[in-house]
Coordinates of N, CA and C in Angstrom, one line a residue:
Chain A
G1 N -69.5 -125.3 165.7 CA -68.9 -124.0 165.8 C -69.2 -123.4 167.2
E2 N -68.6 -122.2 167.4 CA -68.8 -121.5 168.7 C -70.2 -121.0 168.8
N3 N -70.7 -121.0 170.1 CA -72.0 -120.5 170.4 C -71.9 -119.6 171.6
V4 N -72.3 -118.3 171.5 CA -72.2 -117.4 172.7 C -73.6 -117.0 173.1
E5 N -73.9 -117.2 174.4 CA -75.1 -116.8 175.0 C -74.9 -115.6 175.9
Q6 N -75.8 -114.6 175.8 CA -75.6 -113.3 176.5 C -76.8 -113.0 177.3
H7 N -76.6 -112.6 178.6 CA -77.8 -112.3 179.5 C -77.4 -111.1 180.4
P8 N -78.4 -110.2 180.7 CA -79.8 -110.3 180.2 C -79.8 -109.6 178.9
S9 N -81.0 -109.6 178.2 CA -81.2 -108.9 177.0 C -81.4 -107.4 177.2
T10 N -82.0 -107.1 178.3 CA -82.2 -105.7 178.7 C -81.8 -105.5 180.1
L11 N -81.3 -104.3 180.5 CA -80.9 -104.1 181.8 C -81.1 -102.6 182.1
S12 N -81.9 -102.3 183.1 CA -82.1 -100.9 183.5 C -81.6 -100.7 184.9
V13 N -80.8 -99.6 185.0 CA -80.2 -99.3 186.3 C -80.3 -97.8 186.5
Q14 N -80.1 -97.4 187.8 CA -80.1 -96.0 188.1 C -78.7 -95.5 188.0
E15 N -78.5 -94.2 187.7 CA -77.2 -93.6 187.6 C -76.5 -93.8 188.9
G16 N -75.2 -94.3 188.8 CA -74.4 -94.5 190.0 C -74.4 -96.0 190.4
D17 N -75.4 -96.7 189.9 CA -75.4 -98.2 190.2 C -74.3 -98.9 189.4
S18 N -74.1 -100.2 189.7 CA -73.3 -101.0 188.9 C -74.1 -101.9 188.0
A19 N -73.5 -102.3 186.9 CA -74.2 -103.1 185.9 C -73.3 -104.3 185.6
V20 N -73.9 -105.5 185.4 CA -73.2 -106.7 185.1 C -73.9 -107.4 184.0
I21 N -73.1 -107.7 182.9 CA -73.6 -108.5 181.8 C -72.8 -109.7 181.7
K22 N -73.5 -110.9 181.5 CA -72.8 -112.2 181.5 C -72.9 -112.9 180.2
C23 N -71.9 -113.6 179.8 CA -71.8 -114.3 178.6 C -71.2 -115.7 178.8
T24 N -71.8 -116.7 178.2 CA -71.2 -118.0 178.2 C -70.8 -118.4 176.8
Y25 N -69.8 -119.3 176.7 CA -69.4 -119.7 175.3 C -69.3 -121.3 175.4
S26 N -69.3 -121.8 174.2 CA -69.3 -123.3 174.1 C -68.0 -124.0 173.8
D27 N -67.1 -123.3 173.0 CA -65.9 -123.8 172.6 C -64.8 -123.6 173.6
S28 N -64.4 -124.7 174.2 CA -63.3 -124.6 175.2 C -62.0 -124.1 174.7
A29 N -61.8 -124.1 173.4 CA -60.6 -123.7 172.8 C -60.6 -122.1 172.6
S30 N -61.7 -121.5 172.9 CA -61.8 -120.0 172.7 C -60.8 -119.3 173.6
N31 N -60.1 -118.3 173.1 CA -59.1 -117.7 173.9 C -59.1 -116.2 173.8
Y32 N -60.0 -115.6 173.2 CA -60.1 -114.1 173.0 C -61.5 -113.7 173.2
F33 N -61.8 -112.7 174.1 CA -63.1 -112.3 174.5 C -63.2 -110.8 174.5
P34 N -63.7 -110.2 173.4 CA -63.9 -108.7 173.4 C -65.3 -108.3 173.8
W35 N -65.4 -107.1 174.2 CA -66.7 -106.5 174.4 C -66.9 -105.2 173.6
Y36 N -68.0 -105.1 172.9 CA -68.3 -103.9 172.1 C -69.5 -103.2 172.6
K37 N -69.4 -101.8 172.5 CA -70.5 -101.0 172.8 C -71.0 -100.3 171.5
Q38 N -72.4 -100.4 171.4 CA -73.0 -99.8 170.2 C -74.0 -98.8 170.6
E39 N -73.8 -97.5 170.4 CA -74.8 -96.5 170.7 C -75.7 -96.4 169.5
L40 N -76.9 -95.9 169.8 CA -78.0 -95.9 168.8 C -77.5 -95.2 167.5
G41 N -77.6 -95.9 166.4 CA -77.3 -95.4 165.1 C -75.8 -95.3 164.8
K42 N -75.0 -95.9 165.7 CA -73.5 -95.8 165.5 C -72.9 -97.2 165.3
R43 N -71.7 -97.3 165.0 CA -71.0 -98.5 164.8 C -70.6 -99.2 166.2
P44 N -70.4 -100.5 166.2 CA -69.9 -101.1 167.5 C -68.5 -100.7 167.7
Q45 N -68.1 -100.4 168.9 CA -66.8 -99.9 169.3 C -66.2 -100.8 170.4
L46 N -65.0 -101.3 170.2 CA -64.4 -102.1 171.2 C -64.1 -101.3 172.5
I47 N -64.6 -101.8 173.6 CA -64.4 -101.1 174.9 C -63.4 -101.8 175.8
I48 N -63.3 -103.1 175.7 CA -62.3 -103.8 176.5 C -62.3 -105.3 176.0
D49 N -61.1 -105.9 176.1 CA -61.0 -107.3 175.7 C -60.1 -108.1 176.7
I50 N -60.2 -109.4 176.7 CA -59.4 -110.2 177.6 C -59.0 -111.4 176.9
R51 N -57.8 -111.9 177.2 CA -57.3 -113.1 176.6 C -57.3 -114.2 177.6
S52 N -57.2 -115.4 177.2 CA -57.5 -116.5 178.1 C -56.4 -116.7 179.2
N53 N -55.3 -116.0 179.0 CA -54.2 -116.2 180.0 C -54.3 -115.3 181.2
V54 N -55.4 -114.5 181.2 CA -55.7 -113.6 182.4 C -57.1 -113.9 182.9
G55 N -57.4 -113.6 184.1 CA -58.7 -113.8 184.7 C -59.5 -112.5 184.8
E56 N -58.8 -111.4 184.8 CA -59.6 -110.1 185.0 C -58.8 -109.0 184.4
K57 N -59.5 -108.0 183.9 CA -58.8 -106.9 183.3 C -59.7 -105.6 183.6
K58 N -59.1 -104.5 184.0 CA -59.8 -103.3 184.3 C -59.4 -102.2 183.5
D59 N -60.3 -101.3 183.2 CA -60.0 -100.0 182.5 C -61.0 -99.0 183.1
Q60 N -60.5 -98.2 184.0 CA -61.3 -97.2 184.7 C -62.6 -97.8 185.3
R61 N -63.8 -97.4 184.8 CA -65.0 -97.9 185.4 C -65.5 -99.3 184.8
I62 N -64.8 -99.8 183.9 CA -65.2 -101.1 183.3 C -64.2 -102.2 183.6
A63 N -64.7 -103.4 183.8 CA -63.8 -104.5 184.0 C -64.4 -105.8 183.4
V64 N -63.6 -106.7 183.0 CA -64.1 -108.0 182.5 C -63.4 -109.1 183.3
T65 N -64.2 -110.1 183.6 CA -63.7 -111.3 184.3 C -63.9 -112.5 183.4
L66 N -63.0 -113.4 183.5 CA -63.1 -114.7 182.7 C -63.0 -115.9 183.6
N67 N -63.9 -116.8 183.5 CA -63.8 -118.1 184.2 C -63.7 -119.2 183.1
K68 N -62.5 -119.6 182.8 CA -62.4 -120.6 181.7 C -62.9 -122.0 182.0
T69 N -62.9 -122.3 183.3 CA -63.4 -123.6 183.7 C -64.9 -123.7 183.4
A70 N -65.6 -122.6 183.8 CA -67.1 -122.6 183.6 C -67.4 -122.0 182.3
K71 N -66.5 -121.6 181.5 CA -66.7 -121.0 180.1 C -67.7 -119.9 180.2
H72 N -67.4 -118.9 181.1 CA -68.2 -117.7 181.1 C -67.3 -116.5 181.4
F73 N -67.8 -115.4 180.9 CA -67.1 -114.1 181.1 C -68.1 -113.0 181.3
S74 N -67.7 -112.0 182.0 CA -68.7 -110.9 182.4 C -68.1 -109.6 182.2
L75 N -69.0 -108.6 181.9 CA -68.6 -107.2 181.9 C -69.2 -106.5 183.1
H76 N -68.4 -105.7 183.8 CA -68.8 -105.0 185.0 C -68.6 -103.5 184.7
I77 N -69.7 -102.8 184.9 CA -69.5 -101.3 184.8 C -69.9 -100.7 186.1
T78 N -69.0 -100.0 186.7 CA -69.3 -99.3 188.0 C -69.7 -97.9 187.8
E79 N -70.4 -97.3 188.8 CA -70.7 -95.9 188.8 C -71.3 -95.5 187.4
T80 N -72.3 -96.2 187.0 CA -72.9 -96.0 185.7 C -73.4 -94.5 185.5
Q81 N -73.3 -94.1 184.2 CA -73.7 -92.7 183.8 C -74.6 -92.9 182.7
P82 N -75.5 -91.8 182.4 CA -76.4 -91.9 181.3 C -75.7 -92.2 180.0
E83 N -74.5 -91.7 179.8 CA -73.8 -92.0 178.5 C -73.4 -93.4 178.4
D84 N -73.5 -94.2 179.4 CA -73.2 -95.7 179.3 C -74.4 -96.4 178.6
S85 N -75.5 -95.7 178.4 CA -76.7 -96.3 177.8 C -76.4 -96.7 176.4
A86 N -76.5 -97.9 176.0 CA -76.1 -98.4 174.7 C -76.4 -99.9 174.7
V87 N -76.2 -100.6 173.5 CA -76.2 -102.0 173.4 C -74.8 -102.5 173.5
Y88 N -74.6 -103.5 174.4 CA -73.3 -104.1 174.6 C -73.3 -105.5 174.1
F89 N -72.3 -105.9 173.3 CA -72.1 -107.2 172.7 C -70.8 -107.8 173.3
C90 N -71.0 -109.1 173.6 CA -69.8 -109.9 174.0 C -69.5 -110.7 172.7
A91 N -68.2 -111.2 172.7 CA -67.8 -112.1 171.5 C -66.7 -113.0 172.0
A92 N -66.6 -114.1 171.3 CA -65.5 -115.1 171.6 C -64.9 -115.6 170.3
R93 N -63.6 -115.9 170.4 CA -62.9 -116.4 169.2 C -62.0 -117.5 169.7
N94 N -61.9 -118.6 168.9 CA -61.0 -119.6 169.4 C -59.7 -119.4 168.7
S95 N -58.8 -120.3 169.0 CA -57.4 -120.1 168.6 C -57.3 -120.2 167.1
G96 N -56.3 -119.7 166.5 CA -56.1 -119.7 165.1 C -56.9 -118.5 164.5
Y97 N -57.1 -118.5 163.3 CA -57.7 -117.4 162.6 C -59.2 -117.6 162.3
S98 N -59.9 -118.0 163.3 CA -61.3 -118.2 163.1 C -62.0 -116.9 163.4
T99 N -63.3 -116.8 163.3 CA -64.0 -115.6 163.4 C -64.5 -115.3 164.8
L100 N -64.9 -114.0 165.0 CA -65.5 -113.6 166.2 C -67.0 -114.0 166.2
T101 N -67.5 -114.7 167.2 CA -68.9 -115.1 167.3 C -69.5 -114.2 168.4
F102 N -70.5 -113.5 168.1 CA -71.1 -112.5 169.0 C -72.3 -113.1 169.7
G103 N -72.5 -112.5 171.0 CA -73.8 -112.7 171.6 C -74.8 -111.8 171.0
K104 N -76.1 -112.0 171.4 CA -77.2 -111.2 170.8 C -77.3 -109.8 171.4
G105 N -76.5 -109.4 172.3 CA -76.5 -108.1 172.8 C -77.4 -107.8 174.1
T106 N -77.0 -106.8 174.8 CA -77.7 -106.4 176.0 C -77.9 -104.9 175.9
M107 N -79.2 -104.5 176.0 CA -79.5 -103.1 175.9 C -79.5 -102.6 177.4
L108 N -78.5 -101.7 177.6 CA -78.3 -101.1 179.0 C -78.9 -99.7 179.0
L109 N -79.8 -99.5 179.9 CA -80.4 -98.1 180.0 C -80.1 -97.6 181.4
V110 N -79.4 -96.5 181.5 CA -79.1 -95.8 182.7 C -79.9 -94.6 182.9
S111 N -80.7 -94.6 183.9 CA -81.6 -93.5 184.2 C -81.0 -92.5 185.2
P112 N -81.2 -91.2 184.9 CA -80.6 -90.2 185.7 C -81.3 -90.2 187.1
Chain B
K1 N -55.3 -91.9 162.1 CA -55.4 -92.6 160.8 C -56.9 -92.8 160.5
A2 N -57.2 -92.9 159.2 CA -58.6 -93.1 158.8 C -59.1 -94.4 159.3
G3 N -60.5 -94.4 159.6 CA -61.1 -95.6 160.1 C -61.5 -96.5 159.0
V4 N -62.5 -97.4 159.3 CA -63.0 -98.3 158.3 C -64.2 -97.5 157.6
T5 N -64.1 -97.5 156.3 CA -65.1 -96.7 155.5 C -66.0 -97.7 154.7
Q6 N -67.3 -97.5 154.9 CA -68.3 -98.3 154.2 C -69.1 -97.4 153.3
T7 N -69.3 -97.8 152.1 CA -70.2 -97.1 151.2 C -71.1 -98.1 150.4
P8 N -72.3 -97.6 150.1 CA -73.0 -96.4 150.6 C -73.5 -96.5 152.0
R9 N -73.9 -95.5 152.6 CA -74.4 -95.6 154.0 C -75.9 -96.1 154.0
Y10 N -76.6 -95.8 153.0 CA -78.0 -96.2 152.9 C -78.3 -96.6 151.5
L11 N -79.2 -97.6 151.4 CA -79.5 -98.2 150.1 C -80.9 -98.8 150.2
I12 N -81.7 -98.4 149.2 CA -83.1 -99.0 149.0 C -83.1 -99.8 147.7
K13 N -83.5 -101.0 147.8 CA -83.6 -101.9 146.6 C -84.9 -102.6 146.6
T14 N -85.2 -103.1 145.4 CA -86.5 -103.8 145.2 C -86.2 -105.3 145.2
R15 N -87.1 -106.1 145.7 CA -87.0 -107.6 145.7 C -86.5 -108.0 144.3
G16 N -85.6 -109.0 144.3 CA -85.1 -109.5 143.0 C -83.9 -108.8 142.5
Q17 N -83.6 -107.6 142.9 CA -82.4 -106.9 142.4 C -81.2 -107.4 143.1
Q18 N -80.1 -106.9 142.7 CA -78.8 -107.3 143.4 C -78.2 -106.0 143.9
V19 N -77.2 -106.2 144.8 CA -76.6 -105.0 145.4 C -75.1 -105.3 145.7
T20 N -74.3 -104.3 145.6 CA -72.9 -104.4 146.0 C -72.6 -103.4 147.0
L21 N -71.9 -103.8 148.1 CA -71.5 -103.0 149.2 C -70.0 -103.0 149.3
S22 N -69.4 -101.8 149.6 CA -68.0 -101.7 149.7 C -67.5 -101.4 151.0
C23 N -66.3 -101.9 151.3 CA -65.6 -101.6 152.6 C -64.1 -101.4 152.4
S24 N -63.6 -100.2 152.9 CA -62.2 -99.9 152.8 C -61.7 -100.0 154.2
P25 N -60.8 -101.0 154.5 CA -60.3 -101.2 155.9 C -59.3 -100.1 156.3
I26 N -58.9 -100.1 157.5 CA -57.8 -99.3 158.0 C -56.5 -99.6 157.3
S27 N -55.8 -98.6 156.9 CA -54.6 -98.8 156.2 C -53.7 -99.8 156.9
G28 N -53.2 -100.8 156.1 CA -52.3 -101.8 156.7 C -53.1 -103.1 157.2
H29 N -54.4 -103.0 157.4 CA -55.1 -104.1 157.9 C -55.4 -105.0 156.7
R30 N -55.2 -106.3 156.9 CA -55.3 -107.3 155.8 C -56.5 -108.1 155.9
S31 N -57.2 -108.1 157.0 CA -58.4 -108.9 157.2 C -59.6 -108.1 157.2
V32 N -60.6 -108.5 156.5 CA -61.9 -107.8 156.5 C -63.0 -108.9 156.7
S33 N -63.8 -108.6 157.7 CA -65.0 -109.5 158.0 C -66.3 -108.8 157.8
W34 N -67.3 -109.5 157.4 CA -68.6 -108.9 157.1 C -69.6 -109.5 158.1
Y35 N -70.5 -108.7 158.6 CA -71.5 -109.1 159.5 C -72.9 -108.5 159.1
Q36 N -73.9 -109.3 159.3 CA -75.3 -108.8 159.1 C -75.9 -108.5 160.5
Q37 N -76.4 -107.3 160.7 CA -77.0 -107.0 162.0 C -78.5 -106.8 161.8
T38 N -79.3 -107.5 162.5 CA -80.7 -107.3 162.5 C -81.2 -107.3 164.0
P39 N -82.3 -106.6 164.3 CA -82.8 -106.4 165.7 C -82.9 -107.7 166.5
G40 N -83.4 -108.8 165.9 CA -83.6 -110.0 166.7 C -82.4 -110.9 166.8
Q41 N -81.5 -110.8 165.8 CA -80.5 -111.8 165.6 C -79.1 -111.3 166.0
G42 N -78.9 -110.0 166.3 CA -77.6 -109.5 166.7 C -76.7 -109.5 165.4
L43 N -75.4 -109.8 165.7 CA -74.4 -109.7 164.6 C -74.1 -111.1 164.1
Q44 N -74.5 -111.4 162.9 CA -74.2 -112.7 162.3 C -73.1 -112.6 161.3
F45 N -72.2 -113.6 161.4 CA -71.0 -113.6 160.5 C -71.4 -114.0 159.1
L46 N -70.9 -113.3 158.1 CA -71.1 -113.6 156.7 C -69.8 -114.3 156.2
F47 N -68.7 -113.5 156.1 CA -67.5 -114.1 155.6 C -66.3 -113.2 156.0
E48 N -65.1 -113.8 155.9 CA -63.9 -113.1 156.2 C -62.9 -113.3 155.1
Y49 N -62.3 -112.2 154.7 CA -61.3 -112.2 153.7 C -59.9 -111.8 154.3
F50 N -58.9 -112.5 153.8 CA -57.5 -112.2 154.3 C -56.6 -112.3 153.0
S51 N -55.9 -111.3 152.7 CA -55.0 -111.3 151.6 C -55.7 -111.9 150.3
E52 N -56.9 -111.3 150.0 CA -57.7 -111.7 148.8 C -58.3 -113.1 148.8
T53 N -58.1 -113.8 149.9 CA -58.7 -115.1 150.0 C -59.8 -115.2 151.0
Q54 N -60.9 -115.9 150.7 CA -61.9 -116.1 151.7 C -61.4 -117.1 152.7
R55 N -61.3 -116.7 153.9 CA -60.7 -117.6 154.9 C -61.8 -118.3 155.8
N56 N -62.9 -117.6 155.9 CA -64.0 -118.2 156.7 C -65.3 -117.8 156.1
K57 N -66.3 -118.6 156.3 CA -67.6 -118.3 155.7 C -68.7 -118.7 156.7
G58 N -69.7 -117.8 156.9 CA -70.8 -118.1 157.8 C -71.9 -118.9 157.1
N59 N -73.0 -119.1 157.8 CA -74.1 -119.9 157.3 C -75.1 -119.1 156.6
F60 N -74.8 -118.5 155.5 CA -75.7 -117.8 154.6 C -75.8 -118.4 153.3
P61 N -76.9 -118.2 152.6 CA -77.1 -118.8 151.2 C -76.1 -118.2 150.2
G62 N -76.0 -119.0 149.1 CA -75.0 -118.6 148.1 C -75.3 -117.3 147.4
R63 N -76.5 -116.7 147.7 CA -76.8 -115.4 147.1 C -75.8 -114.3 147.7
F64 N -75.2 -114.6 148.8 CA -74.3 -113.7 149.5 C -72.9 -114.1 149.1
S65 N -72.2 -113.2 148.5 CA -70.8 -113.4 148.1 C -69.9 -112.2 148.3
G66 N -68.7 -112.4 148.2 CA -67.8 -111.3 148.5 C -66.4 -111.5 147.8
R67 N -65.6 -110.5 147.9 CA -64.3 -110.6 147.4 C -63.4 -109.5 148.0
Q68 N -62.1 -109.7 147.9 CA -61.2 -108.7 148.4 C -60.1 -108.4 147.4
F69 N -59.8 -107.2 147.3 CA -58.8 -106.7 146.2 C -57.4 -106.7 146.8
S70 N -56.5 -106.5 145.9 CA -55.1 -106.4 146.4 C -54.8 -105.3 147.4
N71 N -55.6 -104.3 147.3 CA -55.4 -103.1 148.3 C -56.2 -103.4 149.6
S72 N -56.7 -104.6 149.8 CA -57.5 -105.0 150.9 C -58.9 -104.5 151.0
R73 N -59.3 -103.6 150.1 CA -60.7 -103.2 150.0 C -61.5 -104.4 149.7
S74 N -62.7 -104.5 150.2 CA -63.6 -105.6 150.1 C -65.0 -105.2 149.6
E75 N -65.6 -106.1 148.8 CA -67.0 -105.8 148.4 C -67.8 -107.1 148.8
M76 N -69.0 -106.9 149.1 CA -69.9 -108.0 149.2 C -71.1 -107.8 148.3
N77 N -71.6 -108.8 147.8 CA -72.7 -108.8 146.8 C -73.8 -109.7 147.3
V78 N -75.0 -109.2 147.1 CA -76.2 -110.0 147.4 C -77.1 -110.0 146.2
S79 N -77.3 -111.2 145.6 CA -78.1 -111.3 144.4 C -79.6 -111.7 144.8
T80 N -80.5 -111.4 143.9 CA -81.9 -111.8 144.1 C -82.4 -111.5 145.5
L81 N -82.4 -110.2 145.7 CA -82.7 -109.7 147.1 C -84.1 -110.1 147.5
E82 N -84.1 -110.5 148.8 CA -85.4 -110.8 149.5 C -85.7 -109.8 150.6
L83 N -87.0 -109.7 151.0 CA -87.3 -108.7 152.0 C -86.5 -109.0 153.3
G84 N -86.2 -110.2 153.6 CA -85.5 -110.6 154.8 C -84.0 -110.2 154.8
D85 N -83.6 -109.7 153.6 CA -82.2 -109.2 153.6 C -82.0 -107.8 154.1
S86 N -83.1 -107.2 154.4 CA -83.1 -105.8 155.0 C -82.3 -105.9 156.3
A87 N -81.3 -105.1 156.4 CA -80.4 -105.2 157.6 C -79.4 -104.1 157.5
L88 N -78.6 -104.0 158.6 CA -77.4 -103.2 158.6 C -76.2 -104.2 158.4
Y89 N -75.5 -103.9 157.3 CA -74.3 -104.7 157.0 C -73.0 -104.0 157.5
L90 N -72.3 -104.6 158.3 CA -71.1 -104.1 158.9 C -69.9 -104.8 158.5
C91 N -68.9 -104.1 158.2 CA -67.6 -104.7 158.0 C -66.6 -104.3 159.1
A92 N -65.7 -105.2 159.4 CA -64.7 -105.0 160.4 C -63.4 -105.3 159.9
S93 N -62.4 -104.5 160.1 CA -61.0 -104.8 159.7 C -60.1 -105.1 160.9
S94 N -59.1 -105.9 160.7 CA -58.1 -106.1 161.7 C -56.8 -106.4 161.0
L95 N -55.7 -106.3 161.7 CA -54.4 -106.5 161.1 C -54.3 -107.8 160.5
M96 N -54.5 -108.9 161.3 CA -54.3 -110.2 160.8 C -55.6 -111.1 161.0
G97 N -56.6 -110.5 161.5 CA -57.9 -111.3 161.7 C -57.9 -112.0 163.0
D98 N -57.0 -111.6 163.9 CA -57.0 -112.3 165.2 C -57.6 -111.4 166.3
Y99 N -57.0 -110.2 166.5 CA -57.5 -109.3 167.5 C -57.8 -107.9 167.0
G100 N -58.4 -107.1 167.8 CA -58.6 -105.7 167.5 C -59.4 -105.4 166.3
Y101 N -60.6 -106.0 166.2 CA -61.5 -105.7 165.1 C -62.0 -104.3 165.2
T102 N -62.0 -103.5 164.1 CA -62.6 -102.2 164.1 C -63.7 -102.2 163.1
F103 N -64.9 -101.7 163.5 CA -66.0 -101.7 162.6 C -66.2 -100.4 161.9
G104 N -66.7 -100.6 160.7 CA -67.2 -99.4 159.9 C -68.6 -99.0 160.4
S105 N -69.1 -97.9 159.9 CA -70.4 -97.4 160.3 C -71.6 -98.2 159.7
G106 N -71.3 -99.0 158.7 CA -72.3 -99.9 158.1 C -73.0 -99.3 156.9
T107 N -73.7 -100.2 156.2 CA -74.6 -99.9 155.1 C -75.9 -100.4 155.5
R108 N -76.9 -99.5 155.6 CA -78.3 -99.8 155.9 C -79.0 -100.2 154.6
L109 N -79.3 -101.5 154.4 CA -80.0 -101.9 153.2 C -81.5 -102.2 153.5
T110 N -82.3 -101.6 152.8 CA -83.7 -101.8 152.9 C -84.2 -102.4 151.6
V111 N -84.9 -103.5 151.6 CA -85.4 -104.2 150.5 C -87.0 -104.0 150.5
V112 N -87.5 -103.5 149.4 CA -89.0 -103.2 149.4 C -89.6 -104.0 148.3

């Protein structure tokens, strides 16, 4: 089955800095890669996703890049703010109606 | 439109007991997936139901079971509870089980 590795497990940045979280996946047939943000005590919420037919997608301060050859994808957050502090999960799903496999999460702490 | 509703929000049970958790998906969504979230293991897939059929199953013991009703509401049951079953149980719904998973707020189960 699919295996998703996520790094780093914790990331501390200063407000205004950029943050990058990286994930690798094992199944070359995977074609859908969402990212979820989970604030303390709340449910995971989808913040951005990318499909295998594109290499990059942006939404304001966040962007995701995908390298299918290397089987890795990354989340980039620019101009970080304290409210970006949360746990971020990457996930991958292969073709067909298989399930989402999640990474173990990255705790991002943005200090004012 | 209403989001994914999970009940109850909190539950305390004794070892050996059984428990039933409920999930009502977004109206029109036919796929419901269940995940177990623990601090060290992240989000681990339990099972997915689509149109009342279990379509995928994770690597959990047979004590964990589920079902889906004709209105797409889903329940999961855990029998003979163990201390290690203490976790946040999340369900996620999507239209067809391919993209756009939306999570509920979860049920926090504590086994004592």
